[in-house]
PDB file of C-alpha atoms in Angstrom:
ATOM      1  CA  UNK A   4     -31.780 -12.265  10.326  1.00 42.00           C
ATOM      2  CA  UNK A   5     -30.637  -9.051  10.935  1.00 46.00           C
ATOM      3  CA  UNK A   6     -28.527  -7.019   8.489  1.00 50.00           C
ATOM      4  CA  UNK A   7     -25.601  -7.283  10.850  1.00 48.00           C
ATOM      5  CA  UNK A   8     -25.508 -11.005  10.602  1.00 56.00           C
ATOM      6  CA  UNK A   9     -25.090 -10.458   6.780  1.00 83.00           C
ATOM      7  CA  UNK A  10     -21.858  -8.474   7.294  1.00 93.00           C
ATOM      8  CA  UNK A  11     -18.434 -10.286   7.196  1.00 96.00           C
ATOM      9  CA  UNK A  12     -16.753 -10.430  10.251  1.00 97.00           C
ATOM     10  CA  UNK A  13     -13.508  -8.293  10.485  1.00 98.00           C
ATOM     11  CA  UNK A  14     -10.522  -9.171  12.942  1.00 99.00           C
ATOM     12  CA  UNK A  15      -7.497  -7.160  12.823  1.00 98.00           C
ATOM     13  CA  UNK A  16      -4.082  -6.877  14.390  1.00 97.00           C
ATOM     14  CA  UNK A  17      -3.853  -4.174  16.789  1.00 95.00           C
ATOM     15  CA  UNK A  18      -0.333  -4.231  18.168  1.00 95.00           C
ATOM     16  CA  UNK A  19       2.202  -1.602  18.809  1.00 96.00           C
ATOM     17  CA  UNK A  20       3.855  -1.212  15.228  1.00 98.00           C
ATOM     18  CA  UNK A  21       2.564   1.435  12.661  1.00 98.00           C
ATOM     19  CA  UNK A  22       1.258  -1.358  10.474  1.00 98.00           C
ATOM     20  CA  UNK A  23      -0.401  -3.017  13.387  1.00 98.00           C
ATOM     21  CA  UNK A  24      -2.377   0.254  14.005  1.00 98.00           C
ATOM     22  CA  UNK A  25      -3.186   0.633  10.317  1.00 98.00           C
ATOM     23  CA  UNK A  26      -4.747  -2.653  10.211  1.00 98.00           C
ATOM     24  CA  UNK A  27      -6.850  -1.863  13.412  1.00 98.00           C
ATOM     25  CA  UNK A  28      -7.843   1.665  11.850  1.00 98.00           C
ATOM     26  CA  UNK A  29      -9.116   0.100   8.555  1.00 98.00           C
ATOM     27  CA  UNK A  30     -11.080  -2.607  10.470  1.00 98.00           C
ATOM     28  CA  UNK A  31     -12.600   0.174  12.661  1.00 98.00           C
ATOM     29  CA  UNK A  32     -13.655   2.272   9.815  1.00 96.00           C
ATOM     30  CA  UNK A  33     -15.345  -0.785   7.971  1.00 96.00           C
ATOM     31  CA  UNK A  34     -17.247  -1.615  11.191  1.00 96.00           C
ATOM     32  CA  UNK A  35     -18.239   1.959  11.858  1.00 97.00           C
ATOM     33  CA  UNK A  36     -19.415   2.450   8.132  1.00 94.00           C
ATOM     34  CA  UNK A  37     -21.297  -0.894   8.492  1.00 94.00           C
ATOM     35  CA  UNK A  38     -19.398  -2.591   5.764  1.00 92.00           C
ATOM     36  CA  UNK A  39     -18.224  -5.328   8.198  1.00 95.00           C
ATOM     37  CA  UNK A  40     -18.609  -6.355  11.799  1.00 97.00           C
ATOM     38  CA  UNK A  41     -15.410  -6.196  13.903  1.00 98.00           C
ATOM     39  CA  UNK A  42     -14.869  -8.734  16.433  1.00 98.00           C
ATOM     40  CA  UNK A  43     -12.246  -9.000  19.322  1.00 98.00           C
ATOM     41  CA  UNK A  44      -9.285 -11.430  18.016  1.00 98.00           C
ATOM     42  CA  UNK A  45      -8.032 -11.490  21.548  1.00 98.00           C
ATOM     43  CA  UNK A  46     -10.963 -12.983  22.755  1.00 98.00           C
ATOM     44  CA  UNK A  47     -10.985 -15.534  20.109  1.00 98.00           C
ATOM     45  CA  UNK A  48      -7.301 -16.373  20.944  1.00 98.00           C
ATOM     46  CA  UNK A  49      -7.915 -16.337  24.624  1.00 97.00           C
ATOM     47  CA  UNK A  50     -11.066 -18.869  24.207  1.00 98.00           C
ATOM     48  CA  UNK A  51     -13.753 -16.424  25.330  1.00 98.00           C
ATOM     49  CA  UNK A  52     -16.723 -18.611  24.538  1.00 98.00           C
ATOM     50  CA  UNK A  53     -19.055 -16.162  23.133  1.00 99.00           C
ATOM     51  CA  UNK A  54     -16.310 -14.718  20.817  1.00 99.00           C
ATOM     52  CA  UNK A  55     -15.241 -18.078  19.567  1.00 99.00           C
ATOM     53  CA  UNK A  56     -18.755 -19.144  18.789  1.00 98.00           C
ATOM     54  CA  UNK A  57     -19.188 -16.026  16.878  1.00 98.00           C
ATOM     55  CA  UNK A  58     -15.906 -16.748  14.961  1.00 98.00           C
ATOM     56  CA  UNK A  59     -16.979 -20.335  14.369  1.00 98.00           C
ATOM     57  CA  UNK A  60     -20.463 -19.292  12.947  1.00 97.00           C
ATOM     58  CA  UNK A  61     -19.810 -19.855   9.241  1.00 95.00           C
ATOM     59  CA  UNK A  62     -19.711 -16.192   8.542  1.00 96.00           C
ATOM     60  CA  UNK A  63     -17.250 -14.602   5.848  1.00 96.00           C
ATOM     61  CA  UNK A  64     -14.242 -13.514   7.660  1.00 97.00           C
ATOM     62  CA  UNK A  65     -11.875 -10.702   6.682  1.00 98.00           C
ATOM     63  CA  UNK A  66      -8.530 -11.013   8.740  1.00 98.00           C
ATOM     64  CA  UNK A  67      -6.013  -8.198   8.583  1.00 98.00           C
ATOM     65  CA  UNK A  68      -2.566  -8.845  10.029  1.00 98.00           C
ATOM     66  CA  UNK A  69       0.128  -6.103  10.328  1.00 98.00           C
ATOM     67  CA  UNK A  70       3.133  -8.303   9.768  1.00 98.00           C
ATOM     68  CA  UNK A  71       4.198 -11.975   8.946  1.00 97.00           C
ATOM     69  CA  UNK A  72       3.816 -13.099  12.364  1.00 98.00           C
ATOM     70  CA  UNK A  73       0.142 -13.377  11.377  1.00 98.00           C
ATOM     71  CA  UNK A  74      -1.072 -13.083  14.929  1.00 98.00           C
ATOM     72  CA  UNK A  75      -4.776 -12.736  13.696  1.00 99.00           C
ATOM     73  CA  UNK A  76      -4.702 -15.675  11.433  1.00 99.00           C
ATOM     74  CA  UNK A  77      -2.917 -17.942  14.105  1.00 98.00           C
ATOM     75  CA  UNK A  78      -5.665 -17.001  16.667  1.00 98.00           C
ATOM     76  CA  UNK A  79      -8.550 -17.879  14.260  1.00 99.00           C
ATOM     77  CA  UNK A  80      -6.474 -21.348  13.425  1.00 99.00           C
ATOM     78  CA  UNK A  81      -6.394 -22.254  17.023  1.00 98.00           C
ATOM     79  CA  UNK A  82     -10.390 -22.381  16.992  1.00 98.00           C
ATOM     80  CA  UNK A  83     -10.728 -24.270  13.768  1.00 98.00           C
ATOM     81  CA  UNK A  84     -11.376 -21.108  11.843  1.00 98.00           C
ATOM     82  CA  UNK A  85      -9.962 -20.077   8.320  1.00 98.00           C
ATOM     83  CA  UNK A  86     -10.569 -16.637   7.071  1.00 98.00           C
ATOM     84  CA  UNK A  87     -12.463 -15.978   3.740  1.00 96.00           C
ATOM     85  CA  UNK A  88      -9.778 -13.193   3.135  1.00 97.00           C
ATOM     86  CA  UNK A  89      -6.437 -12.712   4.921  1.00 98.00           C
ATOM     87  CA  UNK A  90      -4.484  -9.614   4.374  1.00 98.00           C
ATOM     88  CA  UNK A  91      -0.907  -9.278   5.676  1.00 98.00           C
ATOM     89  CA  UNK A  92       0.243  -5.533   5.359  1.00 98.00           C
ATOM     90  CA  UNK A  93       3.896  -6.228   4.912  1.00 97.00           C
ATOM     91  CA  UNK A  94       3.059  -8.062   1.698  1.00 98.00           C
ATOM     92  CA  UNK A  95       1.950  -4.498   0.325  1.00 97.00           C
ATOM     93  CA  UNK A  96       5.501  -3.025   0.599  1.00 96.00           C
ATOM     94  CA  UNK A  97       4.728  -1.460   4.122  1.00 97.00           C
ATOM     95  CA  UNK A  98       7.654  -1.758   6.594  1.00 96.00           C
ATOM     96  CA  UNK A  99       6.991  -2.420  10.277  1.00 97.00           C
ATOM     97  CA  UNK A 100       8.162   0.458  12.408  1.00 97.00           C
ATOM     98  CA  UNK A 101       7.437   1.604  15.991  1.00 97.00           C
ATOM     99  CA  UNK A 102       6.796   5.098  17.310  1.00 96.00           C
ATOM    100  CA  UNK A 103       5.178   6.380  14.103  1.00 96.00           C
ATOM    101  CA  UNK A 104       2.037   6.149  12.126  1.00 96.00           C
ATOM    102  CA  UNK A 105       1.417   5.119   8.588  1.00 95.00           C
ATOM    103  CA  UNK A 106       0.494   8.036   6.320  1.00 96.00           C
ATOM    104  CA  UNK A 107      -3.047   8.499   4.842  1.00 97.00           C
ATOM    105  CA  UNK A 108      -1.885   7.433   1.380  1.00 97.00           C
ATOM    106  CA  UNK A 109      -1.017   3.868   2.728  1.00 97.00           C
ATOM    107  CA  UNK A 110      -4.341   3.692   4.696  1.00 97.00           C
ATOM    108  CA  UNK A 111      -6.431   4.635   1.690  1.00 97.00           C
ATOM    109  CA  UNK A 112      -4.329   2.326  -0.633  1.00 98.00           C
ATOM    110  CA  UNK A 113      -4.765  -0.678   1.635  1.00 97.00           C
ATOM    111  CA  UNK A 114      -8.384   0.009   2.526  1.00 97.00           C
ATOM    112  CA  UNK A 115      -9.261   0.379  -1.199  1.00 96.00           C
ATOM    113  CA  UNK A 116      -7.503  -2.968  -1.763  1.00 96.00           C
ATOM    114  CA  UNK A 117      -9.528  -4.591   0.835  1.00 96.00           C
ATOM    115  CA  UNK A 118     -12.819  -3.106  -0.314  1.00 94.00           C
ATOM    116  CA  UNK A 119     -12.214  -3.988  -3.993  1.00 92.00           C
ATOM    117  CA  UNK A 120     -11.184  -7.614  -3.077  1.00 90.00           C
ATOM    118  CA  UNK A 121     -14.599  -7.987  -1.133  1.00 84.00           C
ATOM    119  CA  UNK A 122     -16.654  -6.627  -4.218  1.00 76.00           C
ATOM    120  CA  UNK A 123     -14.857  -9.261  -6.422  1.00 67.00           C
ATOM    121  CA  UNK A 124     -15.641 -12.069  -3.885  1.00 64.00           C
ATOM    122  CA  UNK A 125     -19.255 -10.885  -3.618  1.00 68.00           C
ATOM    123  CA  UNK A 126     -19.762  -9.609  -6.947  1.00 57.00           C
ATOM    124  CA  UNK A 127     -21.754  -6.965  -5.830  1.00 52.00           C
ATOM    125  CA  UNK A 128     -21.426  -3.206  -4.604  1.00 53.00           C
ATOM    126  CA  UNK A 129     -18.739  -2.327  -2.118  1.00 52.00           C
ATOM    127  CA  UNK A 130     -18.925  -3.847   1.335  1.00 55.00           C
TER     128      UNK A 130
END
């Protein structure tokens, strides 16, 4: 088993709002830092066989939704997958807006929450 297989899968919203892009930015960074393996939620929702199979592989899954529409969670549910951890960024006092980006303080705050939660779940070093 490779190290990548041991990493949790991470799926994020990547819609057009500030918080959607914040969710995506966090997922991309965790992937690039080899703290999680990012996979394609559009492919899961769209029924792409290889991506559905990966989602159903009984790995830990971190799902990050930008808003209460919970598109990531719903795409996983369509394929019978329940995420190990689910984050909806509007639950953290972030307002969905268009045409702007979230600030770096919000980025660091939400990323820290997700990493801290994963440490508690795993009982080990940060992702």
